[in-house]
PDB file of C-alpha atoms in Angstrom:
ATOM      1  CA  UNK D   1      -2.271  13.022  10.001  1.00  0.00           C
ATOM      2  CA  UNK D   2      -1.003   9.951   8.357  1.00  0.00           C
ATOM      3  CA  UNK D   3      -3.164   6.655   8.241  1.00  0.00           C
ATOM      4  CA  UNK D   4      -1.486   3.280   8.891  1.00  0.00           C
ATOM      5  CA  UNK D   5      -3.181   1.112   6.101  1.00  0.00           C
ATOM      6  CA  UNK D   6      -2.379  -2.055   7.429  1.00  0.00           C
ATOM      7  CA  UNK D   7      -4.598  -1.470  10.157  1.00  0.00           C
ATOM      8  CA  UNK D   8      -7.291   0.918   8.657  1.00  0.00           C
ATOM      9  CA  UNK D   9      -7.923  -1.831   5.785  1.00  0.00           C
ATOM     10  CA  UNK D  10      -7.375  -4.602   8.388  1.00  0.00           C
ATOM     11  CA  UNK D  11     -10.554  -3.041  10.060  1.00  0.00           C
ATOM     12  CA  UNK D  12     -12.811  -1.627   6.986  1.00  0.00           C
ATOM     13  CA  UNK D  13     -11.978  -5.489   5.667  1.00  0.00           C
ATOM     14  CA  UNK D  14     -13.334  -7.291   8.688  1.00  0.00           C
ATOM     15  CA  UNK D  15     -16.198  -4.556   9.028  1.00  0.00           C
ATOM     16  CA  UNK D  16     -17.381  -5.207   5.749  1.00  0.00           C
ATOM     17  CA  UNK D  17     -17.140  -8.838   5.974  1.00  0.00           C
ATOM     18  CA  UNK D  18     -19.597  -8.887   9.428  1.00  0.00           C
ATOM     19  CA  UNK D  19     -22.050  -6.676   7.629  1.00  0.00           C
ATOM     20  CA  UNK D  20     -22.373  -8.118   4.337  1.00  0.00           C
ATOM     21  CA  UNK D  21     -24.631 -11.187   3.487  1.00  0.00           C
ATOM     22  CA  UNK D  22     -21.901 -13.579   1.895  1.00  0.00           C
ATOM     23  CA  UNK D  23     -20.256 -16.944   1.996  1.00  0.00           C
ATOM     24  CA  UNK D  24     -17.243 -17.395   4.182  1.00  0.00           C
ATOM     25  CA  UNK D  25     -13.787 -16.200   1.777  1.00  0.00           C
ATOM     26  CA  UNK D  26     -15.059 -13.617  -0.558  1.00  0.00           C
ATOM     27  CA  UNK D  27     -13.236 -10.937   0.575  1.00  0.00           C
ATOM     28  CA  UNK D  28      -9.521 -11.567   1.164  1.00  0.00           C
ATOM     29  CA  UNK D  29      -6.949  -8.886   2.601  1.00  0.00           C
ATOM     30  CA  UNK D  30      -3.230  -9.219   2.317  1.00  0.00           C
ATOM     31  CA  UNK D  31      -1.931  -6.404   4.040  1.00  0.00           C
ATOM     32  CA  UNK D  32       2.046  -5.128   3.246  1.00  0.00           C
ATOM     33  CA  UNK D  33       5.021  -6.680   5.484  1.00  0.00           C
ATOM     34  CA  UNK D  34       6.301  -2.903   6.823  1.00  0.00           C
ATOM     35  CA  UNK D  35       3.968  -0.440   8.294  1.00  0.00           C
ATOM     36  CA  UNK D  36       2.699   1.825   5.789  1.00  0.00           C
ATOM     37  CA  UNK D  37       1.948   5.153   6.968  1.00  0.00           C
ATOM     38  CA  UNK D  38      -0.140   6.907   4.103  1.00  0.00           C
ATOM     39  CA  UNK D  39      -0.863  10.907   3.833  1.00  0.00           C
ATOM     40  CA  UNK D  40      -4.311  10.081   2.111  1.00  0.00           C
ATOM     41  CA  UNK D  41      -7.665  11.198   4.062  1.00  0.00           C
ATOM     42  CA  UNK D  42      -9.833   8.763   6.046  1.00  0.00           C
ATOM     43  CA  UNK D  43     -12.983   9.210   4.182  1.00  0.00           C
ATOM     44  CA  UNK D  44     -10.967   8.886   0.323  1.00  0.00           C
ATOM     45  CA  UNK D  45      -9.588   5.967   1.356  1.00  0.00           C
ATOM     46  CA  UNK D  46     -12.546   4.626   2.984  1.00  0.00           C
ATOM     47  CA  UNK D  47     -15.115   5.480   0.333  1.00  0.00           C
ATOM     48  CA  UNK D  48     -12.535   3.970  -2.560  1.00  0.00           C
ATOM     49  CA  UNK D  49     -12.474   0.801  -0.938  1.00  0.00           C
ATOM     50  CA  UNK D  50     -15.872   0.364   0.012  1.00  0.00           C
ATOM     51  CA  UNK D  51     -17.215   1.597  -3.865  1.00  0.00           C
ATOM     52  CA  UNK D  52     -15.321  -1.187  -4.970  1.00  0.00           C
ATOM     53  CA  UNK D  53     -16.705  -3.597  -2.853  1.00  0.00           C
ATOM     54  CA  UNK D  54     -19.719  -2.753  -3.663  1.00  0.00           C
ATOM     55  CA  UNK D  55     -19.079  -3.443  -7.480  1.00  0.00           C
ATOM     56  CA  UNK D  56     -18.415  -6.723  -6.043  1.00  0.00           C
ATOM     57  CA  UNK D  57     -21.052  -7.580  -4.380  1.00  0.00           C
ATOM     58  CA  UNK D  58     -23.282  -6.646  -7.029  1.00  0.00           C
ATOM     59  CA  UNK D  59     -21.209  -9.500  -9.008  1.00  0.00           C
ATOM     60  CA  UNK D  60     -21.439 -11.771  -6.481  1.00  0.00           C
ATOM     61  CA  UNK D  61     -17.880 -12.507  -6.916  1.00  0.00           C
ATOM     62  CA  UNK D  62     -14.948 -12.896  -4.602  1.00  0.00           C
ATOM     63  CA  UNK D  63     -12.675  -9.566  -3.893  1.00  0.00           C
ATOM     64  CA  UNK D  64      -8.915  -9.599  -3.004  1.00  0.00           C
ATOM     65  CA  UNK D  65      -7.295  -6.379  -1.333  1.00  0.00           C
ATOM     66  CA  UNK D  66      -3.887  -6.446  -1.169  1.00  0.00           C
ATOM     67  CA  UNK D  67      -1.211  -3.689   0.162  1.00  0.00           C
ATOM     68  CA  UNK D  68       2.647  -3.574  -0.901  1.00  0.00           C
ATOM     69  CA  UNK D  69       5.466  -1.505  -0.240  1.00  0.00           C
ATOM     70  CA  UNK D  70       7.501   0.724  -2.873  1.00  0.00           C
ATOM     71  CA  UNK D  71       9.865   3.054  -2.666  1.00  0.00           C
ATOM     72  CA  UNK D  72       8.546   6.576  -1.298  1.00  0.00           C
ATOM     73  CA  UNK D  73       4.602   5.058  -2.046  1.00  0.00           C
ATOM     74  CA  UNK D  74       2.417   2.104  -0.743  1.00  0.00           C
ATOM     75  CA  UNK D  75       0.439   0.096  -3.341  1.00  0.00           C
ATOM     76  CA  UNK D  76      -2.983  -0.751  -3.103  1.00  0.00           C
ATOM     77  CA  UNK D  77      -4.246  -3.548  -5.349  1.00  0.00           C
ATOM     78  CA  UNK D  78      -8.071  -4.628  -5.762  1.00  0.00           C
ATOM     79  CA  UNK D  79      -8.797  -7.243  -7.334  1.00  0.00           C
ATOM     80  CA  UNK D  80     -12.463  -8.786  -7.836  1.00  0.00           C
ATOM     81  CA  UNK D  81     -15.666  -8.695  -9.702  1.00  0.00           C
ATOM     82  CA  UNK D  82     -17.193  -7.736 -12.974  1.00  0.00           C
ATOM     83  CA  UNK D  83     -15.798  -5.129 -15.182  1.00  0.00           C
ATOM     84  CA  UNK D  84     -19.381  -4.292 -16.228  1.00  0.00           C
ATOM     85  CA  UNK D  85     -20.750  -4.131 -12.835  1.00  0.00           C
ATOM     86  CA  UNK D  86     -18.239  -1.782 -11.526  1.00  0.00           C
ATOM     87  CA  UNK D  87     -19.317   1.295  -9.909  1.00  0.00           C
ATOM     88  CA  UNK D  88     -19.087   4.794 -12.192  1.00  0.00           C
ATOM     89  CA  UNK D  89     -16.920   6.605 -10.103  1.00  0.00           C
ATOM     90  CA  UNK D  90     -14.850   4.240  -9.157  1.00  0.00           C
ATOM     91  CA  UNK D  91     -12.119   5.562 -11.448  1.00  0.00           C
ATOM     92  CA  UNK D  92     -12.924   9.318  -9.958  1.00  0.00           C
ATOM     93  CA  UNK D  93     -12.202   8.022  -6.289  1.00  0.00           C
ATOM     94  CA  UNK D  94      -8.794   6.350  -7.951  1.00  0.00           C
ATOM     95  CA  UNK D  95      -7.267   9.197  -9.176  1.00  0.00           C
ATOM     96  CA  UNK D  96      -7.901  10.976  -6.219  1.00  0.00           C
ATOM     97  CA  UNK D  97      -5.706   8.852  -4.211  1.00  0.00           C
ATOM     98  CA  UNK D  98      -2.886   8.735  -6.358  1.00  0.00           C
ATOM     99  CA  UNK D  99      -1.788   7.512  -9.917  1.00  0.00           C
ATOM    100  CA  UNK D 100      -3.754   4.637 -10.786  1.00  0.00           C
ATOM    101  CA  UNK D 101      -4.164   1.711 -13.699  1.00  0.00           C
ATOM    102  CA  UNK D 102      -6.949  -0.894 -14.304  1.00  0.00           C
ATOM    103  CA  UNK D 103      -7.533  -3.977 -16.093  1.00  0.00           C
ATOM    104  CA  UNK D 104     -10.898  -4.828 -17.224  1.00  0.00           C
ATOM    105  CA  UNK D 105      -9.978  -7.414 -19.776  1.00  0.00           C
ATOM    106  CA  UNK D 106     -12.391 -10.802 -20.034  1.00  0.00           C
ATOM    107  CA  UNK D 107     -11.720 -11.632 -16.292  1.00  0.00           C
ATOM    108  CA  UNK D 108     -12.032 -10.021 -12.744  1.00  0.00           C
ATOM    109  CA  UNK D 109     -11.641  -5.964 -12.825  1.00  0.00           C
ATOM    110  CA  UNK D 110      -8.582  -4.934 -11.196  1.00  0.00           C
ATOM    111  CA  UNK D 111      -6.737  -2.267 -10.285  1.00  0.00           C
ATOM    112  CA  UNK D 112      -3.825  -0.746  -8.731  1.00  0.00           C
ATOM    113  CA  UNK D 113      -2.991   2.622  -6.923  1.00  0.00           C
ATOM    114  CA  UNK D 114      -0.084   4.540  -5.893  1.00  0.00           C
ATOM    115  CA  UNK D 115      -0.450   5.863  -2.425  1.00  0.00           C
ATOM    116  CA  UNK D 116       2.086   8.577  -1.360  1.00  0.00           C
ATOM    117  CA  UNK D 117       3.785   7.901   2.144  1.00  0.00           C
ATOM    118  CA  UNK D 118       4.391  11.100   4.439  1.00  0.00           C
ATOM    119  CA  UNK D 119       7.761  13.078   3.593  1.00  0.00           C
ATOM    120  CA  UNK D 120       9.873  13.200   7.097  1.00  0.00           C
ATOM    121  CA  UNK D 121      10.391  16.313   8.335  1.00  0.00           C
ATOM    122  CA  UNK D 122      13.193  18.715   7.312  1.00  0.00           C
ATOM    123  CA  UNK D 123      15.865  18.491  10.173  1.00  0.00           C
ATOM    124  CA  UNK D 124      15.422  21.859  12.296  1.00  0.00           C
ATOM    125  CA  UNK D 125      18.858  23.939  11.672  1.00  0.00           C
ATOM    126  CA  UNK D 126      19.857  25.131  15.589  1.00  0.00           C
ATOM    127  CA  UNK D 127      18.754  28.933  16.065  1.00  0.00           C
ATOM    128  CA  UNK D 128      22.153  31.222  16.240  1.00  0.00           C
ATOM    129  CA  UNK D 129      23.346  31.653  19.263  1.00  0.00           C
ATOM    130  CA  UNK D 130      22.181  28.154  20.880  1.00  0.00           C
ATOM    131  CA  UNK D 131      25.353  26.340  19.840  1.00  0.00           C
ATOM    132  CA  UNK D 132      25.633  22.648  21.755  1.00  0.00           C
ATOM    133  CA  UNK D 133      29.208  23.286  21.633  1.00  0.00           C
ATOM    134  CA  UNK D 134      31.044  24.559  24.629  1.00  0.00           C
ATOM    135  CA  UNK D 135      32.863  27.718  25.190  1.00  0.00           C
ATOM    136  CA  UNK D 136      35.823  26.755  23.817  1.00  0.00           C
ATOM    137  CA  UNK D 137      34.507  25.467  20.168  1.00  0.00           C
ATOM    138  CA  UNK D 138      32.788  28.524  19.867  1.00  0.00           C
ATOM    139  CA  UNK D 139      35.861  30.658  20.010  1.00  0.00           C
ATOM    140  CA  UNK D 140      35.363  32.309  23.264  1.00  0.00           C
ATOM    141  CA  UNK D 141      37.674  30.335  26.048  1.00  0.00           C
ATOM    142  CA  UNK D 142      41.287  30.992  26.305  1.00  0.00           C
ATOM    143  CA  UNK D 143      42.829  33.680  23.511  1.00  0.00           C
ATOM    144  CA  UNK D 144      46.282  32.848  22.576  1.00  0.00           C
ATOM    145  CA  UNK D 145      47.278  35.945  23.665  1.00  0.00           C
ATOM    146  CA  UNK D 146      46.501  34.736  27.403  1.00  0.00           C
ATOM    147  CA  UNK D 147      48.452  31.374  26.734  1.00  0.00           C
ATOM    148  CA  UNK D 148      51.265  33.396  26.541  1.00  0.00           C
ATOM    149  CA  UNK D 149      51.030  35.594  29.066  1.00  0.00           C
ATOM    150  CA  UNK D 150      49.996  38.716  28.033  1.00  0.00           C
TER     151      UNK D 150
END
């Protein structure tokens, strides 16, 4: 079942804002102007975004999370903290979601992941013999041969 990130990040965002022991504005969500529908499980998701957070909190930095749309994929960007106090396996729980890249130059650590939207379903070709079309497109109304009288 596909998530809608908008809202799943709207609400792991403001969760994690009630619950942790910060100043007003270190966490920031810009969520993506469509509706993203995302085939990615719950928990990956989830767990990715809060093992970041947690890198920044041990910074005591500020963290941006930001969602665009691309072509066939959504875009998740995080942005915050230091490179050195990033979790481990925070580049384990990347690649799991999708193809990923990181910065961890002199700055904030950042990186961005391709999340896959849901393929739409193949249309359903109609089962032989359950034509829509009426008698007479499928060849059995009036013959010529009756037209004419015989």
């Amino acid at each position: 079942r596909a998530l809608e990130l908008n809202a799943e990040l709207d609400v792991l965002c403001a969760a994690v804002r009630e619950l942790a022991d910060c100043r007003a504005g270190w966490l920031y969500f810009c969520p993506a102007y469509a509706s993203l529908p995302v085939a990615v499980p719950r928990a990956l998701l989830q767990g990715t975004v809060l093992t970041f957070l947690r890198g920044v909190l041990r910074s005591e930095r500020r963290a941006a999370v930001r969602l665009a749309a691309q072509q066939g994929a959504a875009v998740l960007a995080l942005q915050g903290g230091d490179p050195a106090r990033m979790p481990g396996d925070l580049p384990a729980l990347l690649h799991r979601c999708g193809a990923y890249v990181t910065a961890t130059g002199r700055g904030s650590w950042a990186a961005a992941v391709r999340l896959p939207l849901p393929r739409p379903a193949p249309a359903r070709a109609a089962r032989p013999g359950r034509s829509r079309a009426g008698p007479l497109q499928r060849g059995k109304g009036i013959s010529g041969w009756a037209l004419r009288g015989g």
